[in-house]
PDB file of C-alpha atoms in Angstrom:
ATOM      1  CA  UNK A   1     156.838-134.725  -4.578  1.00  0.00           C
ATOM      2  CA  UNK A   2     160.694-135.718  -4.490  1.00  0.00           C
ATOM      3  CA  UNK A   3     161.935-137.813  -7.176  1.00  0.00           C
ATOM      4  CA  UNK A   4     162.804-141.478  -6.069  1.00  0.00           C
ATOM      5  CA  UNK A   5     165.634-142.219  -8.491  1.00  0.00           C
ATOM      6  CA  UNK A   6     168.445-139.703 -10.016  1.00  0.00           C
ATOM      7  CA  UNK A   7     170.363-141.248 -13.261  1.00  0.00           C
ATOM      8  CA  UNK A   8     173.486-139.434 -14.277  1.00  0.00           C
ATOM      9  CA  UNK A   9     174.981-138.293 -17.680  1.00  0.00           C
ATOM     10  CA  UNK A  10     178.623-138.408 -16.939  1.00  0.00           C
ATOM     11  CA  UNK A  11     181.256-135.740 -17.394  1.00  0.00           C
ATOM     12  CA  UNK A  12     184.498-136.934 -19.328  1.00  0.00           C
ATOM     13  CA  UNK A  13     188.096-135.677 -18.844  1.00  0.00           C
ATOM     14  CA  UNK A  14     191.064-135.785 -21.509  1.00  0.00           C
ATOM     15  CA  UNK A  15     194.427-136.848 -20.520  1.00  0.00           C
ATOM     16  CA  UNK A  16     197.617-137.839 -22.404  1.00  0.00           C
ATOM     17  CA  UNK A  17     197.161-141.236 -21.036  1.00  0.00           C
ATOM     18  CA  UNK A  18     193.616-141.875 -21.992  1.00  0.00           C
ATOM     19  CA  UNK A  19     192.433-144.019 -24.611  1.00  0.00           C
ATOM     20  CA  UNK A  20     188.958-145.464 -26.362  1.00  0.00           C
ATOM     21  CA  UNK A  21     187.981-147.975 -23.500  1.00  0.00           C
ATOM     22  CA  UNK A  22     184.985-145.928 -21.981  1.00  0.00           C
ATOM     23  CA  UNK A  23     183.504-145.893 -25.755  1.00  0.00           C
ATOM     24  CA  UNK A  24     184.270-149.286 -26.430  1.00  0.00           C
ATOM     25  CA  UNK A  25     183.270-150.985 -23.368  1.00  0.00           C
ATOM     26  CA  UNK A  26     180.728-148.735 -21.942  1.00  0.00           C
ATOM     27  CA  UNK A  27     179.568-147.261 -25.511  1.00  0.00           C
ATOM     28  CA  UNK A  28     179.680-143.585 -24.173  1.00  0.00           C
ATOM     29  CA  UNK A  29     179.526-140.939 -26.606  1.00  0.00           C
ATOM     30  CA  UNK A  30     183.228-140.131 -25.631  1.00  0.00           C
ATOM     31  CA  UNK A  31     184.348-136.526 -26.989  1.00  0.00           C
ATOM     32  CA  UNK A  32     187.896-136.925 -27.052  1.00  0.00           C
ATOM     33  CA  UNK A  33     190.571-139.180 -28.953  1.00  0.00           C
ATOM     34  CA  UNK A  34     192.286-139.773 -25.522  1.00  0.00           C
ATOM     35  CA  UNK A  35     189.181-140.037 -23.095  1.00  0.00           C
ATOM     36  CA  UNK A  36     190.507-140.664 -19.907  1.00  0.00           C
ATOM     37  CA  UNK A  37     188.228-140.185 -17.097  1.00  0.00           C
ATOM     38  CA  UNK A  38     184.596-140.446 -16.797  1.00  0.00           C
ATOM     39  CA  UNK A  39     183.496-138.731 -13.746  1.00  0.00           C
ATOM     40  CA  UNK A  40     180.269-140.686 -13.684  1.00  0.00           C
ATOM     41  CA  UNK A  41     178.702-139.250 -10.301  1.00  0.00           C
ATOM     42  CA  UNK A  42     180.383-135.798  -9.375  1.00  0.00           C
ATOM     43  CA  UNK A  43     179.408-132.612  -7.547  1.00  0.00           C
ATOM     44  CA  UNK A  44     182.666-131.006  -8.144  1.00  0.00           C
ATOM     45  CA  UNK A  45     183.315-128.061 -10.040  1.00  0.00           C
ATOM     46  CA  UNK A  46     185.695-129.132 -12.319  1.00  0.00           C
ATOM     47  CA  UNK A  47     183.486-131.635 -13.873  1.00  0.00           C
ATOM     48  CA  UNK A  48     179.813-132.320 -13.067  1.00  0.00           C
ATOM     49  CA  UNK A  49     177.414-135.120 -13.812  1.00  0.00           C
ATOM     50  CA  UNK A  50     174.030-133.843 -15.203  1.00  0.00           C
ATOM     51  CA  UNK A  51     170.666-135.658 -13.894  1.00  0.00           C
ATOM     52  CA  UNK A  52     169.227-137.211 -17.387  1.00  0.00           C
ATOM     53  CA  UNK A  53     165.599-138.228 -16.103  1.00  0.00           C
ATOM     54  CA  UNK A  54     162.397-137.120 -14.238  1.00  0.00           C
ATOM     55  CA  UNK A  55     161.351-133.726 -13.200  1.00  0.00           C
ATOM     56  CA  UNK A  56     165.219-132.937 -12.374  1.00  0.00           C
ATOM     57  CA  UNK A  57     166.614-133.587 -15.766  1.00  0.00           C
ATOM     58  CA  UNK A  58     169.319-131.265 -16.739  1.00  0.00           C
ATOM     59  CA  UNK A  59     169.854-130.162 -13.058  1.00  0.00           C
ATOM     60  CA  UNK A  60     173.371-131.007 -11.947  1.00  0.00           C
ATOM     61  CA  UNK A  61     174.252-132.684  -8.875  1.00  0.00           C
ATOM     62  CA  UNK A  62     176.089-129.673  -7.442  1.00  0.00           C
ATOM     63  CA  UNK A  63     173.152-127.581  -8.275  1.00  0.00           C
ATOM     64  CA  UNK A  64     171.119-130.123  -6.319  1.00  0.00           C
ATOM     65  CA  UNK A  65     173.313-129.961  -3.786  1.00  0.00           C
ATOM     66  CA  UNK A  66     172.927-126.234  -3.027  1.00  0.00           C
ATOM     67  CA  UNK A  67     169.275-126.193  -3.709  1.00  0.00           C
ATOM     68  CA  UNK A  68     167.596-129.256  -2.301  1.00  0.00           C
ATOM     69  CA  UNK A  69     169.897-130.573   0.634  1.00  0.00           C
ATOM     70  CA  UNK A  70     167.203-132.580   1.989  1.00  0.00           C
ATOM     71  CA  UNK A  71     167.833-135.125  -0.998  1.00  0.00           C
ATOM     72  CA  UNK A  72     171.250-135.956   1.073  1.00  0.00           C
ATOM     73  CA  UNK A  73     169.714-136.789   4.397  1.00  0.00           C
ATOM     74  CA  UNK A  74     171.927-135.093   7.423  1.00  0.00           C
ATOM     75  CA  UNK A  75     174.901-135.010   5.246  1.00  0.00           C
ATOM     76  CA  UNK A  76     176.869-131.508   6.074  1.00  0.00           C
ATOM     77  CA  UNK A  77     179.371-129.625   4.150  1.00  0.00           C
ATOM     78  CA  UNK A  78     180.005-127.229   1.303  1.00  0.00           C
ATOM     79  CA  UNK A  79     180.045-129.904  -1.661  1.00  0.00           C
ATOM     80  CA  UNK A  80     178.851-133.043  -2.182  1.00  0.00           C
ATOM     81  CA  UNK A  81     181.203-135.430  -0.568  1.00  0.00           C
ATOM     82  CA  UNK A  82     181.941-138.421  -3.037  1.00  0.00           C
ATOM     83  CA  UNK A  83     183.297-138.524  -6.723  1.00  0.00           C
ATOM     84  CA  UNK A  84     182.787-141.885  -8.688  1.00  0.00           C
ATOM     85  CA  UNK A  85     185.331-142.042 -11.575  1.00  0.00           C
ATOM     86  CA  UNK A  86     185.710-144.910 -14.423  1.00  0.00           C
ATOM     87  CA  UNK A  87     189.419-144.463 -15.465  1.00  0.00           C
ATOM     88  CA  UNK A  88     190.953-145.744 -18.895  1.00  0.00           C
ATOM     89  CA  UNK A  89     194.717-145.953 -18.800  1.00  0.00           C
ATOM     90  CA  UNK A  90     195.769-146.508 -22.188  1.00  0.00           C
ATOM     91  CA  UNK A  91     198.827-145.465 -20.899  1.00  0.00           C
ATOM     92  CA  UNK A  92     200.927-145.131 -17.547  1.00  0.00           C
ATOM     93  CA  UNK A  93     199.582-142.515 -15.372  1.00  0.00           C
ATOM     94  CA  UNK A  94     201.914-140.064 -13.541  1.00  0.00           C
ATOM     95  CA  UNK A  95     203.427-141.391  -9.953  1.00  0.00           C
ATOM     96  CA  UNK A  96     201.437-139.327  -7.510  1.00  0.00           C
ATOM     97  CA  UNK A  97     200.039-138.875  -4.298  1.00  0.00           C
ATOM     98  CA  UNK A  98     197.271-136.779  -2.659  1.00  0.00           C
ATOM     99  CA  UNK A  99     196.829-135.002   0.566  1.00  0.00           C
ATOM    100  CA  UNK A 100     194.812-135.569   3.660  1.00  0.00           C
ATOM    101  CA  UNK A 101     191.877-132.971   4.657  1.00  0.00           C
ATOM    102  CA  UNK A 102     194.301-130.930   7.081  1.00  0.00           C
ATOM    103  CA  UNK A 103     196.845-130.277   4.231  1.00  0.00           C
ATOM    104  CA  UNK A 104     194.547-129.586   1.359  1.00  0.00           C
ATOM    105  CA  UNK A 105     192.182-127.353   3.563  1.00  0.00           C
ATOM    106  CA  UNK A 106     195.330-125.366   4.210  1.00  0.00           C
ATOM    107  CA  UNK A 107     197.247-125.413   1.014  1.00  0.00           C
ATOM    108  CA  UNK A 108     194.588-125.602  -1.491  1.00  0.00           C
ATOM    109  CA  UNK A 109     191.928-122.991  -0.771  1.00  0.00           C
ATOM    110  CA  UNK A 110     189.665-125.000   1.377  1.00  0.00           C
ATOM    111  CA  UNK A 111     189.906-128.049  -0.914  1.00  0.00           C
ATOM    112  CA  UNK A 112     189.528-131.583   0.512  1.00  0.00           C
ATOM    113  CA  UNK A 113     191.983-134.356   0.522  1.00  0.00           C
ATOM    114  CA  UNK A 114     191.760-137.463  -1.425  1.00  0.00           C
ATOM    115  CA  UNK A 115     191.182-140.714   0.001  1.00  0.00           C
ATOM    116  CA  UNK A 116     190.498-143.166  -2.768  1.00  0.00           C
ATOM    117  CA  UNK A 117     189.801-146.908  -3.679  1.00  0.00           C
ATOM    118  CA  UNK A 118     189.815-148.896  -7.122  1.00  0.00           C
ATOM    119  CA  UNK A 119     188.182-151.715  -8.378  1.00  0.00           C
ATOM    120  CA  UNK A 120     189.761-153.441 -11.015  1.00  0.00           C
ATOM    121  CA  UNK A 121     186.889-153.682 -14.207  1.00  0.00           C
ATOM    122  CA  UNK A 122     189.485-154.950 -16.650  1.00  0.00           C
ATOM    123  CA  UNK A 123     193.276-155.056 -17.388  1.00  0.00           C
ATOM    124  CA  UNK A 124     195.479-156.531 -19.961  1.00  0.00           C
ATOM    125  CA  UNK A 125     197.628-159.771 -18.954  1.00  0.00           C
ATOM    126  CA  UNK A 126     200.785-158.883 -16.814  1.00  0.00           C
ATOM    127  CA  UNK A 127     199.296-155.419 -16.195  1.00  0.00           C
ATOM    128  CA  UNK A 128     200.492-154.062 -12.538  1.00  0.00           C
ATOM    129  CA  UNK A 129     199.894-150.488 -10.446  1.00  0.00           C
ATOM    130  CA  UNK A 130     202.498-148.795  -8.299  1.00  0.00           C
ATOM    131  CA  UNK A 131     201.340-148.592  -4.652  1.00  0.00           C
ATOM    132  CA  UNK A 132     204.030-147.249  -1.874  1.00  0.00           C
ATOM    133  CA  UNK A 133     207.428-147.167  -1.717  1.00  0.00           C
ATOM    134  CA  UNK A 134     210.516-148.105  -0.218  1.00  0.00           C
ATOM    135  CA  UNK A 135     211.847-145.069   1.031  1.00  0.00           C
ATOM    136  CA  UNK A 136     212.346-144.549   5.103  1.00  0.00           C
ATOM    137  CA  UNK A 137     211.968-141.204   5.525  1.00  0.00           C
ATOM    138  CA  UNK A 138     211.491-137.701   3.133  1.00  0.00           C
ATOM    139  CA  UNK A 139     215.067-137.401   3.247  1.00  0.00           C
ATOM    140  CA  UNK A 140     215.389-140.904   2.089  1.00  0.00           C
ATOM    141  CA  UNK A 141     213.127-140.391  -0.610  1.00  0.00           C
ATOM    142  CA  UNK A 142     214.710-137.349  -1.836  1.00  0.00           C
ATOM    143  CA  UNK A 143     217.948-139.167  -2.281  1.00  0.00           C
ATOM    144  CA  UNK A 144     216.154-141.786  -4.767  1.00  0.00           C
ATOM    145  CA  UNK A 145     214.802-138.836  -6.836  1.00  0.00           C
ATOM    146  CA  UNK A 146     217.857-137.155  -7.088  1.00  0.00           C
ATOM    147  CA  UNK A 147     219.611-140.149  -8.108  1.00  0.00           C
ATOM    148  CA  UNK A 148     216.401-140.927 -10.827  1.00  0.00           C
ATOM    149  CA  UNK A 149     216.117-144.458  -9.089  1.00  0.00           C
ATOM    150  CA  UNK A 150     212.372-144.626  -9.445  1.00  0.00           C
ATOM    151  CA  UNK A 151     212.567-148.692 -10.311  1.00  0.00           C
ATOM    152  CA  UNK A 152     214.191-148.856  -6.620  1.00  0.00           C
ATOM    153  CA  UNK A 153     211.950-146.611  -4.717  1.00  0.00           C
ATOM    154  CA  UNK A 154     208.484-147.741  -6.106  1.00  0.00           C
ATOM    155  CA  UNK A 155     206.494-150.813  -5.243  1.00  0.00           C
ATOM    156  CA  UNK A 156     204.765-152.334  -8.200  1.00  0.00           C
ATOM    157  CA  UNK A 157     201.886-154.763  -7.594  1.00  0.00           C
ATOM    158  CA  UNK A 158     200.541-157.356 -10.407  1.00  0.00           C
ATOM    159  CA  UNK A 159     196.702-157.466 -11.000  1.00  0.00           C
ATOM    160  CA  UNK A 160     193.985-158.993 -12.320  1.00  0.00           C
ATOM    161  CA  UNK A 161     190.179-158.531 -12.849  1.00  0.00           C
ATOM    162  CA  UNK A 162     187.834-158.261  -9.744  1.00  0.00           C
ATOM    163  CA  UNK A 163     191.006-156.998  -7.469  1.00  0.00           C
ATOM    164  CA  UNK A 164     190.586-154.015  -5.079  1.00  0.00           C
ATOM    165  CA  UNK A 165     192.903-151.731  -3.497  1.00  0.00           C
ATOM    166  CA  UNK A 166     192.474-148.757  -0.912  1.00  0.00           C
ATOM    167  CA  UNK A 167     194.654-145.785  -1.397  1.00  0.00           C
ATOM    168  CA  UNK A 168     194.745-143.663   1.911  1.00  0.00           C
ATOM    169  CA  UNK A 169     196.122-140.182   1.610  1.00  0.00           C
ATOM    170  CA  UNK A 170     199.538-140.115   1.653  1.00  0.00           C
ATOM    171  CA  UNK A 171     200.002-143.284  -0.312  1.00  0.00           C
ATOM    172  CA  UNK A 172     202.405-142.939  -3.442  1.00  0.00           C
ATOM    173  CA  UNK A 173     200.593-144.653  -6.520  1.00  0.00           C
ATOM    174  CA  UNK A 174     200.087-144.894 -10.111  1.00  0.00           C
ATOM    175  CA  UNK A 175     197.606-146.621 -12.635  1.00  0.00           C
ATOM    176  CA  UNK A 176     199.581-148.156 -15.246  1.00  0.00           C
ATOM    177  CA  UNK A 177     198.710-149.122 -18.912  1.00  0.00           C
ATOM    178  CA  UNK A 178     196.349-151.449 -19.943  1.00  0.00           C
ATOM    179  CA  UNK A 179     193.920-150.987 -16.741  1.00  0.00           C
ATOM    180  CA  UNK A 180     190.505-149.833 -16.470  1.00  0.00           C
ATOM    181  CA  UNK A 181     189.421-149.154 -13.168  1.00  0.00           C
ATOM    182  CA  UNK A 182     186.419-147.757 -11.255  1.00  0.00           C
ATOM    183  CA  UNK A 183     187.282-145.326  -8.506  1.00  0.00           C
ATOM    184  CA  UNK A 184     185.647-144.274  -5.444  1.00  0.00           C
ATOM    185  CA  UNK A 185     186.869-141.077  -3.574  1.00  0.00           C
ATOM    186  CA  UNK A 186     186.394-137.945  -1.639  1.00  0.00           C
ATOM    187  CA  UNK A 187     185.159-135.539  -3.810  1.00  0.00           C
ATOM    188  CA  UNK A 188     188.788-133.785  -4.455  1.00  0.00           C
ATOM    189  CA  UNK A 189     190.841-132.698  -7.442  1.00  0.00           C
ATOM    190  CA  UNK A 190     194.065-132.285  -5.658  1.00  0.00           C
ATOM    191  CA  UNK A 191     196.821-134.341  -7.428  1.00  0.00           C
ATOM    192  CA  UNK A 192     201.029-133.987  -6.670  1.00  0.00           C
ATOM    193  CA  UNK A 193     202.925-135.438  -9.276  1.00  0.00           C
ATOM    194  CA  UNK A 194     206.018-137.111  -8.257  1.00  0.00           C
ATOM    195  CA  UNK A 195     207.315-138.387 -11.678  1.00  0.00           C
ATOM    196  CA  UNK A 196     205.742-138.517 -15.257  1.00  0.00           C
ATOM    197  CA  UNK A 197     208.265-140.507 -17.186  1.00  0.00           C
ATOM    198  CA  UNK A 198     209.738-136.844 -18.818  1.00  0.00           C
ATOM    199  CA  UNK A 199     206.919-137.317 -21.387  1.00  0.00           C
ATOM    200  CA  UNK A 200     205.354-134.252 -23.514  1.00  0.00           C
ATOM    201  CA  UNK A 201     202.083-133.623 -24.161  1.00  0.00           C
ATOM    202  CA  UNK A 202     200.824-132.987 -28.054  1.00  0.00           C
ATOM    203  CA  UNK A 203     202.496-129.182 -27.764  1.00  0.00           C
ATOM    204  CA  UNK A 204     206.021-130.809 -26.494  1.00  0.00           C
ATOM    205  CA  UNK A 205     205.469-129.428 -23.027  1.00  0.00           C
ATOM    206  CA  UNK A 206     206.157-131.610 -19.572  1.00  0.00           C
ATOM    207  CA  UNK A 207     203.463-131.861 -17.507  1.00  0.00           C
ATOM    208  CA  UNK A 208     203.739-129.798 -13.920  1.00  0.00           C
ATOM    209  CA  UNK A 209     205.586-132.035 -10.914  1.00  0.00           C
ATOM    210  CA  UNK A 210     204.947-130.974  -7.581  1.00  0.00           C
ATOM    211  CA  UNK A 211     207.845-132.345  -5.798  1.00  0.00           C
ATOM    212  CA  UNK A 212     208.069-130.284  -2.548  1.00  0.00           C
ATOM    213  CA  UNK A 213     204.178-130.873  -1.785  1.00  0.00           C
ATOM    214  CA  UNK A 214     204.239-134.346  -2.537  1.00  0.00           C
ATOM    215  CA  UNK A 215     207.232-134.959  -0.261  1.00  0.00           C
ATOM    216  CA  UNK A 216     205.574-133.084   2.285  1.00  0.00           C
ATOM    217  CA  UNK A 217     202.352-135.252   2.300  1.00  0.00           C
ATOM    218  CA  UNK A 218     203.729-138.683   1.605  1.00  0.00           C
ATOM    219  CA  UNK A 219     203.560-141.393   4.253  1.00  0.00           C
ATOM    220  CA  UNK A 220     206.721-142.540   5.678  1.00  0.00           C
ATOM    221  CA  UNK A 221     207.318-145.682   5.790  1.00  0.00           C
ATOM    222  CA  UNK A 222     204.761-146.678   3.259  1.00  0.00           C
ATOM    223  CA  UNK A 223     202.503-149.514   4.941  1.00  0.00           C
ATOM    224  CA  UNK A 224     199.983-151.378   2.854  1.00  0.00           C
ATOM    225  CA  UNK A 225     196.452-151.353   4.372  1.00  0.00           C
ATOM    226  CA  UNK A 226     194.319-154.019   3.938  1.00  0.00           C
ATOM    227  CA  UNK A 227     190.717-154.104   4.541  1.00  0.00           C
ATOM    228  CA  UNK A 228     188.910-157.108   5.342  1.00  0.00           C
ATOM    229  CA  UNK A 229     186.267-157.920   3.122  1.00  0.00           C
ATOM    230  CA  UNK A 230     182.774-159.120   4.280  1.00  0.00           C
ATOM    231  CA  UNK A 231     180.636-161.447   1.907  1.00  0.00           C
ATOM    232  CA  UNK A 232     177.023-161.917   2.452  1.00  0.00           C
ATOM    233  CA  UNK A 233     174.537-163.807   0.742  1.00  0.00           C
ATOM    234  CA  UNK A 234     170.790-162.726   0.417  1.00  0.00           C
ATOM    235  CA  UNK A 235     168.064-164.175  -1.824  1.00  0.00           C
ATOM    236  CA  UNK A 236     168.829-162.885  -5.307  1.00  0.00           C
ATOM    237  CA  UNK A 237     172.078-160.955  -4.303  1.00  0.00           C
ATOM    238  CA  UNK A 238     175.506-161.461  -3.255  1.00  0.00           C
ATOM    239  CA  UNK A 239     177.016-158.379  -1.416  1.00  0.00           C
ATOM    240  CA  UNK A 240     180.915-157.975  -0.916  1.00  0.00           C
ATOM    241  CA  UNK A 241     182.036-155.091   1.505  1.00  0.00           C
ATOM    242  CA  UNK A 242     185.130-154.081  -0.144  1.00  0.00           C
ATOM    243  CA  UNK A 243     186.122-150.970   2.468  1.00  0.00           C
ATOM    244  CA  UNK A 244     184.461-149.112   4.915  1.00  0.00           C
ATOM    245  CA  UNK A 245     185.968-146.018   6.530  1.00  0.00           C
ATOM    246  CA  UNK A 246     185.386-142.414   7.412  1.00  0.00           C
ATOM    247  CA  UNK A 247     184.877-141.293   4.103  1.00  0.00           C
ATOM    248  CA  UNK A 248     183.011-144.126   2.500  1.00  0.00           C
ATOM    249  CA  UNK A 249     181.760-147.562   2.484  1.00  0.00           C
ATOM    250  CA  UNK A 250     182.012-149.533  -0.897  1.00  0.00           C
ATOM    251  CA  UNK A 251     180.235-152.878  -2.055  1.00  0.00           C
ATOM    252  CA  UNK A 252     180.430-155.042  -4.716  1.00  0.00           C
ATOM    253  CA  UNK A 253     176.595-156.557  -5.610  1.00  0.00           C
ATOM    254  CA  UNK A 254     176.186-159.555  -7.840  1.00  0.00           C
ATOM    255  CA  UNK A 255     172.438-159.539  -8.697  1.00  0.00           C
ATOM    256  CA  UNK A 256     171.432-163.191  -9.896  1.00  0.00           C
ATOM    257  CA  UNK A 257     167.589-162.775  -9.489  1.00  0.00           C
ATOM    258  CA  UNK A 258     165.068-160.907  -7.634  1.00  0.00           C
ATOM    259  CA  UNK A 259     166.027-159.442  -4.490  1.00  0.00           C
ATOM    260  CA  UNK A 260     164.280-156.826  -2.218  1.00  0.00           C
ATOM    261  CA  UNK A 261     166.694-154.446  -0.275  1.00  0.00           C
ATOM    262  CA  UNK A 262     166.571-151.599   2.398  1.00  0.00           C
ATOM    263  CA  UNK A 263     168.381-148.372   2.736  1.00  0.00           C
ATOM    264  CA  UNK A 264     168.821-146.116   5.584  1.00  0.00           C
ATOM    265  CA  UNK A 265     171.895-144.111   4.103  1.00  0.00           C
ATOM    266  CA  UNK A 266     171.721-140.462   3.372  1.00  0.00           C
ATOM    267  CA  UNK A 267     172.135-141.736  -0.153  1.00  0.00           C
ATOM    268  CA  UNK A 268     173.347-144.761  -2.372  1.00  0.00           C
ATOM    269  CA  UNK A 269     175.394-144.482  -5.182  1.00  0.00           C
ATOM    270  CA  UNK A 270     175.481-147.217  -7.653  1.00  0.00           C
ATOM    271  CA  UNK A 271     177.378-147.906 -11.091  1.00  0.00           C
ATOM    272  CA  UNK A 272     176.366-150.974 -13.187  1.00  0.00           C
ATOM    273  CA  UNK A 273     179.332-152.756 -14.784  1.00  0.00           C
ATOM    274  CA  UNK A 274     178.111-155.555 -16.641  1.00  0.00           C
ATOM    275  CA  UNK A 275     174.714-157.466 -17.284  1.00  0.00           C
ATOM    276  CA  UNK A 276     171.252-156.254 -17.429  1.00  0.00           C
ATOM    277  CA  UNK A 277     168.448-155.719 -14.901  1.00  0.00           C
ATOM    278  CA  UNK A 278     165.499-153.352 -13.557  1.00  0.00           C
ATOM    279  CA  UNK A 279     165.198-151.353 -10.566  1.00  0.00           C
ATOM    280  CA  UNK A 280     161.794-150.662  -8.859  1.00  0.00           C
ATOM    281  CA  UNK A 281     161.470-147.614  -6.658  1.00  0.00           C
ATOM    282  CA  UNK A 282     158.404-146.194  -5.420  1.00  0.00           C
ATOM    283  CA  UNK A 283     156.077-148.410  -7.478  1.00  0.00           C
ATOM    284  CA  UNK A 284     158.276-147.224 -10.907  1.00  0.00           C
ATOM    285  CA  UNK A 285     160.564-149.775 -12.690  1.00  0.00           C
ATOM    286  CA  UNK A 286     163.623-148.643 -14.135  1.00  0.00           C
ATOM    287  CA  UNK A 287     165.675-150.543 -16.680  1.00  0.00           C
ATOM    288  CA  UNK A 288     169.436-150.945 -15.648  1.00  0.00           C
ATOM    289  CA  UNK A 289     172.351-151.684 -18.213  1.00  0.00           C
ATOM    290  CA  UNK A 290     176.217-151.680 -18.095  1.00  0.00           C
ATOM    291  CA  UNK A 291     177.344-148.295 -17.899  1.00  0.00           C
ATOM    292  CA  UNK A 292     174.822-146.700 -15.701  1.00  0.00           C
ATOM    293  CA  UNK A 293     175.081-144.441 -12.842  1.00  0.00           C
ATOM    294  CA  UNK A 294     172.572-143.858 -10.269  1.00  0.00           C
ATOM    295  CA  UNK A 295     171.630-142.290  -6.969  1.00  0.00           C
ATOM    296  CA  UNK A 296     168.765-143.079  -4.416  1.00  0.00           C
ATOM    297  CA  UNK A 297     168.154-140.241  -2.254  1.00  0.00           C
ATOM    298  CA  UNK A 298     167.901-140.192   1.260  1.00  0.00           C
ATOM    299  CA  UNK A 299     163.925-140.615   1.390  1.00  0.00           C
ATOM    300  CA  UNK A 300     164.070-143.827  -0.719  1.00  0.00           C
ATOM    301  CA  UNK A 301     163.969-146.687   2.236  1.00  0.00           C
ATOM    302  CA  UNK A 302     163.144-149.762   0.150  1.00  0.00           C
ATOM    303  CA  UNK A 303     163.455-150.748  -3.547  1.00  0.00           C
ATOM    304  CA  UNK A 304     164.041-153.687  -5.306  1.00  0.00           C
ATOM    305  CA  UNK A 305     166.213-155.155  -8.007  1.00  0.00           C
ATOM    306  CA  UNK A 306     165.802-158.060 -10.667  1.00  0.00           C
ATOM    307  CA  UNK A 307     168.224-159.481 -13.255  1.00  0.00           C
ATOM    308  CA  UNK A 308     171.786-160.750 -13.909  1.00  0.00           C
ATOM    309  CA  UNK A 309     174.086-157.980 -13.275  1.00  0.00           C
ATOM    310  CA  UNK A 310     177.001-156.339 -11.186  1.00  0.00           C
ATOM    311  CA  UNK A 311     177.076-152.907  -9.353  1.00  0.00           C
ATOM    312  CA  UNK A 312     179.433-151.269  -7.480  1.00  0.00           C
ATOM    313  CA  UNK A 313     177.452-149.499  -4.333  1.00  0.00           C
ATOM    314  CA  UNK A 314     178.762-146.690  -2.044  1.00  0.00           C
ATOM    315  CA  UNK A 315     177.512-144.526   0.599  1.00  0.00           C
ATOM    316  CA  UNK A 316     178.943-142.285   3.460  1.00  0.00           C
TER     317      UNK A 316
END
């Protein structure tokens, strides 16, 4: 009998810009002083999340994809397509850009491109993001770089908790310090750094930049992509659709009581950002609390939620 709900233990990544909020806010047992990334639901070879309940306990999502494809409906491909992260930006991330599928496949050994989106869980007062640039062409952008005019070429956006941003491949971007973000993305680990503030790691080394490839894939000129939100109130639940495109659909669910839900997707991914509740699947009830991440496979067509909690939901 197939397992009806899969809870995951995340994989953690250390970066020079990380901090301790993943431990402080979500009570994760983080392994590093500068724990930057929680790969919450991941089948990527660079950081695999592990199933921690039921008969599949101890199996990685990547292995499940390879061995039990029926859990994922009619989705095809060599690897699980989505990656859910929580990022703790204790310091500024590098200014970067990600390629699209065609470029990544050609230049990065068959890797996917990376379109992503960000939900702002929390941030310091006055926090901001870098999204976009002011250059008109590749040559124009290169002039800004040669002159060191990063403040002139980069666009900065003020943010607040609850904000949402869609970052298509080719978009210049950076998460700045004091920000806690849930990121939904294509399952890819290809990043081209444009600028890293000339900082060094603990051994005194600067991180590698990838200017040639970054300039190849940047969208010129930059155009902001605003996805219209769609709000739907159902009994016990308010759903806000944040984005829907060829790569993923992402929604915010605010549960305020008991609700009955149906799903007809190849899989449904969920991250609990606040509060507590329960989910009942195939007659079994499971507790939900802040910091949990789970998947409902394709064979789960209905379930119920109860409680007072907020979730970010994603599917193909």
